[in-house]
PDB file of C-alpha atoms in Angstrom:
ATOM      1  CA  PRO G   1      10.795 209.922  96.855  1.00 45.00           C
ATOM      2  CA  THR G   2      14.100 208.122  97.069  1.00 46.00           C
ATOM      3  CA  ARG G   3      14.604 205.900 100.114  1.00 42.00           C
ATOM      4  CA  ARG G   4      17.732 206.475 102.122  1.00 44.00           C
ATOM      5  CA  SER G   5      19.100 204.018 104.641  1.00 43.00           C
ATOM      6  CA  SER G   6      18.890 206.817 107.224  1.00 44.00           C
ATOM      7  CA  ASP G   7      15.073 206.768 106.796  1.00 43.00           C
ATOM      8  CA  LEU G   8      14.912 203.235 108.198  1.00 41.00           C
ATOM      9  CA  PRO G   9      15.029 202.410 111.905  1.00 42.00           C
ATOM     10  CA  SER G  10      18.587 201.621 112.866  1.00 41.00           C
ATOM     11  CA  SER G  11      18.742 200.608 116.520  1.00 39.00           C
ATOM     12  CA  ARG G  12      17.320 197.472 118.120  1.00 39.00           C
ATOM     13  CA  SER G  13      15.239 199.513 120.557  1.00 37.00           C
ATOM     14  CA  THR G  14      13.299 201.128 117.705  1.00 37.00           C
ATOM     15  CA  LEU G  15      12.686 197.825 115.949  1.00 39.00           C
ATOM     16  CA  ARG G  16      10.585 196.249 118.668  1.00 41.00           C
ATOM     17  CA  LEU G  17       7.048 196.134 117.322  1.00 44.00           C
ATOM     18  CA  CYS G  18       5.877 194.235 120.362  1.00 48.00           C
ATOM     19  CA  GLY G  19       7.416 193.006 123.556  1.00 48.00           C
ATOM     20  CA  PRO G  20       8.974 194.983 126.377  1.00 47.00           C
ATOM     21  CA  ASN G  21      10.150 197.926 124.243  1.00 48.00           C
ATOM     22  CA  TRP G  22       7.052 198.373 122.079  1.00 46.00           C
ATOM     23  CA  ARG G  23       6.584 201.982 123.207  1.00 45.00           C
ATOM     24  CA  GLN G  24      10.002 202.827 121.786  1.00 48.00           C
ATOM     25  CA  THR G  25       9.051 201.770 118.260  1.00 49.00           C
ATOM     26  CA  ASP G  26       9.575 204.589 115.786  1.00 50.00           C
ATOM     27  CA  PHE G  27       6.469 203.962 113.671  1.00 48.00           C
ATOM     28  CA  ALA G  28       6.929 207.155 111.644  1.00 52.00           C
ATOM     29  CA  SER G  29      10.350 206.029 110.414  1.00 53.00           C
ATOM     30  CA  LEU G  30       9.135 202.486 109.929  1.00 51.00           C
ATOM     31  CA  SER G  31       6.142 203.515 107.827  1.00 52.00           C
ATOM     32  CA  LYS G  32       8.126 206.105 105.849  1.00 57.00           C
ATOM     33  CA  GLY G  33      10.869 203.648 104.983  1.00 55.00           C
ATOM     34  CA  MET G  34       8.839 200.480 104.451  1.00 64.00           C
ATOM     35  CA  GLY G  35       5.145 201.376 104.138  1.00 79.00           C
ATOM     36  CA  VAL G  36       4.100 199.379 101.083  1.00 84.00           C
ATOM     37  CA  MET G  37       6.641 196.623 101.734  1.00 84.00           C
ATOM     38  CA  SER G  38       5.381 196.293 105.324  1.00 86.00           C
ATOM     39  CA  LEU G  39       1.797 195.921 104.129  1.00 88.00           C
ATOM     40  CA  LEU G  40       2.768 193.252 101.622  1.00 91.00           C
ATOM     41  CA  ILE G  41       4.849 191.372 104.180  1.00 92.00           C
ATOM     42  CA  VAL G  42       2.103 191.470 106.835  1.00 92.00           C
ATOM     43  CA  SER G  43      -0.458 190.342 104.250  1.00 94.00           C
ATOM     44  CA  LEU G  44       1.701 187.403 103.169  1.00 95.00           C
ATOM     45  CA  GLY G  45       2.412 186.455 106.782  1.00 95.00           C
ATOM     46  CA  SER G  46      -1.263 186.689 107.737  1.00 95.00           C
ATOM     47  CA  ALA G  47      -2.247 184.424 104.864  1.00 96.00           C
ATOM     48  CA  LEU G  48       0.355 181.857 105.932  1.00 97.00           C
ATOM     49  CA  GLY G  49      -0.715 182.131 109.575  1.00 96.00           C
ATOM     50  CA  ALA G  50      -4.364 181.574 108.650  1.00 96.00           C
ATOM     51  CA  LEU G  51      -3.421 178.449 106.681  1.00 97.00           C
ATOM     52  CA  PHE G  52      -1.329 177.155 109.589  1.00 96.00           C
ATOM     53  CA  ARG G  53      -4.269 177.821 111.917  1.00 95.00           C
ATOM     54  CA  PHE G  54      -6.679 175.942 109.647  1.00 96.00           C
ATOM     55  CA  TRP G  55      -4.353 172.944 109.450  1.00 96.00           C
ATOM     56  CA  ALA G  56      -3.649 172.975 113.198  1.00 95.00           C
ATOM     57  CA  THR G  57      -7.343 173.314 114.054  1.00 93.00           C
ATOM     58  CA  THR G  58      -8.212 170.409 111.763  1.00 93.00           C
ATOM     59  CA  PHE G  59      -5.450 168.248 113.264  1.00 93.00           C
ATOM     60  CA  ILE G  60      -6.304 169.078 116.898  1.00 92.00           C
ATOM     61  CA  ASN G  61     -10.032 168.581 116.380  1.00 90.00           C
ATOM     62  CA  ARG G  62      -9.390 165.124 114.893  1.00 90.00           C
ATOM     63  CA  GLN G  63      -7.672 164.129 118.134  1.00 87.00           C
ATOM     64  CA  ALA G  64     -11.029 164.500 119.944  1.00 72.00           C
ATOM     65  CA  LEU G  65      -9.493 165.592 123.246  1.00 76.00           C
ATOM     66  CA  SER G  66     -12.841 166.855 124.509  1.00 75.00           C
ATOM     67  CA  GLU G  67     -15.942 168.053 122.766  1.00 78.00           C
ATOM     68  CA  SER G  68     -16.862 170.574 125.465  1.00 83.00           C
ATOM     69  CA  PHE G  69     -13.509 172.388 125.748  1.00 88.00           C
ATOM     70  CA  PRO G  70     -12.229 174.451 122.767  1.00 90.00           C
ATOM     71  CA  TRP G  71      -8.822 172.748 122.646  1.00 91.00           C
ATOM     72  CA  SER G  72      -7.808 173.900 119.189  1.00 91.00           C
ATOM     73  CA  THR G  73      -8.143 177.623 119.969  1.00 91.00           C
ATOM     74  CA  PHE G  74      -6.531 177.184 123.369  1.00 92.00           C
ATOM     75  CA  LEU G  75      -3.507 175.229 122.097  1.00 93.00           C
ATOM     76  CA  ILE G  76      -3.006 177.455 119.057  1.00 94.00           C
ATOM     77  CA  ASN G  77      -3.157 180.622 121.163  1.00 93.00           C
ATOM     78  CA  MET G  78      -0.780 179.179 123.765  1.00 94.00           C
ATOM     79  CA  LEU G  79       1.720 178.249 121.059  1.00 93.00           C
ATOM     80  CA  ALA G  80       1.383 181.719 119.522  1.00 92.00           C
ATOM     81  CA  CYS G  81       1.996 183.367 122.922  1.00 92.00           C
ATOM     82  CA  PHE G  82       5.158 181.344 123.420  1.00 93.00           C
ATOM     83  CA  LEU G  83       6.384 182.019 119.891  1.00 92.00           C
ATOM     84  CA  ILE G  84       5.746 185.769 120.026  1.00 90.00           C
ATOM     85  CA  GLY G  85       7.672 185.990 123.293  1.00 87.00           C
ATOM     86  CA  TYR G  86      10.517 183.987 121.806  1.00 90.00           C
ATOM     87  CA  LEU G  87      10.631 185.739 118.439  1.00 88.00           C
ATOM     88  CA  THR G  88      10.478 189.304 119.765  1.00 84.00           C
ATOM     89  CA  SER G  89      13.527 188.635 121.902  1.00 81.00           C
ATOM     90  CA  LEU G  90      15.402 187.055 118.991  1.00 88.00           C
ATOM     91  CA  ILE G  91      14.622 188.957 115.787  1.00 88.00           C
ATOM     92  CA  THR G  92      16.413 192.198 114.970  1.00 87.00           C
ATOM     93  CA  SER G  93      15.296 192.663 111.353  1.00 89.00           C
ATOM     94  CA  PRO G  94      12.179 194.876 111.210  1.00 87.00           C
ATOM     95  CA  LEU G  95      10.828 193.172 108.095  1.00 88.00           C
ATOM     96  CA  THR G  96      11.298 189.688 109.550  1.00 91.00           C
ATOM     97  CA  GLN G  97       9.679 190.800 112.797  1.00 88.00           C
ATOM     98  CA  ILE G  98       6.690 192.258 110.946  1.00 89.00           C
ATOM     99  CA  LEU G  99       6.365 189.095 108.851  1.00 93.00           C
ATOM    100  CA  LEU G 100       6.467 186.675 111.786  1.00 93.00           C
ATOM    101  CA  THR G 101       4.792 188.574 114.646  1.00 89.00           C
ATOM    102  CA  SER G 102       2.148 190.808 113.069  1.00 89.00           C
ATOM    103  CA  GLY G 103       1.745 188.613 110.008  1.00 92.00           C
ATOM    104  CA  VAL G 104       2.126 184.888 110.669  1.00 94.00           C
ATOM    105  CA  LEU G 105       1.306 184.880 114.390  1.00 92.00           C
ATOM    106  CA  GLY G 106      -1.416 187.498 113.909  1.00 90.00           C
ATOM    107  CA  GLY G 107      -3.089 185.221 111.369  1.00 93.00           C
ATOM    108  CA  PHE G 108      -2.380 182.082 113.391  1.00 93.00           C
ATOM    109  CA  SER G 109      -3.899 183.154 116.696  1.00 91.00           C
ATOM    110  CA  THR G 110      -7.164 184.963 117.225  1.00 84.00           C
ATOM    111  CA  PHE G 111      -8.627 186.759 120.177  1.00 86.00           C
ATOM    112  CA  SER G 112     -12.071 186.999 118.588  1.00 80.00           C
ATOM    113  CA  THR G 113     -12.478 183.214 118.398  1.00 84.00           C
ATOM    114  CA  PHE G 114     -11.365 182.888 122.009  1.00 90.00           C
ATOM    115  CA  ALA G 115     -13.831 185.573 123.147  1.00 90.00           C
ATOM    116  CA  ASN G 116     -16.699 184.008 121.201  1.00 86.00           C
ATOM    117  CA  GLU G 117     -15.982 180.570 122.659  1.00 91.00           C
ATOM    118  CA  VAL G 118     -15.938 181.956 126.213  1.00 92.00           C
ATOM    119  CA  VAL G 119     -19.286 183.690 125.625  1.00 92.00           C
ATOM    120  CA  THR G 120     -20.773 180.574 124.033  1.00 89.00           C
ATOM    121  CA  LEU G 121     -19.636 178.378 126.934  1.00 92.00           C
ATOM    122  CA  PHE G 122     -20.941 180.901 129.458  1.00 92.00           C
ATOM    123  CA  LYS G 123     -24.389 181.013 127.819  1.00 92.00           C
ATOM    124  CA  GLN G 124     -24.845 177.265 128.182  1.00 91.00           C
ATOM    125  CA  PRO G 125     -26.252 176.259 131.575  1.00 90.00           C
ATOM    126  CA  ASN G 126     -23.797 173.440 132.314  1.00 92.00           C
ATOM    127  CA  THR G 127     -20.549 175.042 131.133  1.00 93.00           C
ATOM    128  CA  LYS G 128     -20.292 178.342 133.038  1.00 94.00           C
ATOM    129  CA  LYS G 129     -17.424 177.034 135.189  1.00 95.00           C
ATOM    130  CA  LEU G 130     -15.708 175.719 132.088  1.00 95.00           C
ATOM    131  CA  ALA G 131     -16.010 179.196 130.497  1.00 95.00           C
ATOM    132  CA  VAL G 132     -14.287 180.788 133.492  1.00 96.00           C
ATOM    133  CA  LEU G 133     -11.632 178.061 133.582  1.00 96.00           C
ATOM    134  CA  TYR G 134     -10.976 178.502 129.846  1.00 95.00           C
ATOM    135  CA  ALA G 135     -10.702 182.283 130.144  1.00 96.00           C
ATOM    136  CA  LEU G 136      -8.337 182.121 133.138  1.00 97.00           C
ATOM    137  CA  ALA G 137      -6.219 179.317 131.694  1.00 95.00           C
ATOM    138  CA  SER G 138      -5.888 181.207 128.404  1.00 94.00           C
ATOM    139  CA  LEU G 139      -4.950 184.490 130.063  1.00 95.00           C
ATOM    140  CA  LEU G 140      -2.529 183.063 132.609  1.00 96.00           C
ATOM    141  CA  GLY G 141      -1.137 180.437 130.255  1.00 94.00           C
ATOM    142  CA  GLY G 142      -0.595 183.023 127.533  1.00 93.00           C
ATOM    143  CA  LEU G 143       1.212 185.408 129.862  1.00 94.00           C
ATOM    144  CA  ILE G 144       3.398 182.660 131.302  1.00 95.00           C
ATOM    145  CA  LEU G 145       4.286 181.248 127.869  1.00 94.00           C
ATOM    146  CA  ALA G 146       5.043 184.683 126.378  1.00 92.00           C
ATOM    147  CA  ALA G 147       7.335 185.402 129.327  1.00 93.00           C
ATOM    148  CA  LEU G 148       8.962 181.976 129.047  1.00 94.00           C
ATOM    149  CA  GLY G 149       9.496 182.410 125.325  1.00 92.00           C
ATOM    150  CA  SER G 150      11.112 185.817 125.847  1.00 90.00           C
ATOM    151  CA  GLN G 151      13.607 184.293 128.291  1.00 91.00           C
ATOM    152  CA  LEU G 152      15.001 181.735 125.821  1.00 86.00           C
TER     153      LEU G 152
END
């Protein structure tokens, strides 16, 4: 089928894939107008985000801030929270938003690593308090940084 410009989302409120207006996203129009392109863009962004994460993790771990606290995951996730808040308030292009938020930042940050590190810390007898501190700092820090980023 031929794509028409009317098939693509046209207002800013329908472009928000995340952030305060995420419920207003017109996913049917988005997928009809950019299905394959969206998949390719998210895939490219995810690959870039994973590379950035690998490089950042390697750099942070070389700094040896602390061997008991998972600094690399914490710092990467905090940066990603700030950036997603900032970018969702700034970007109006649906393809750019998909590339940077779902793609790059999706590949850069990871909830599964965070969850595994909390569980691992909690299982060790001497780091239960650290597990709780890490979980709370990540949750509160992430919320605060996402909100701060959205205000810029």
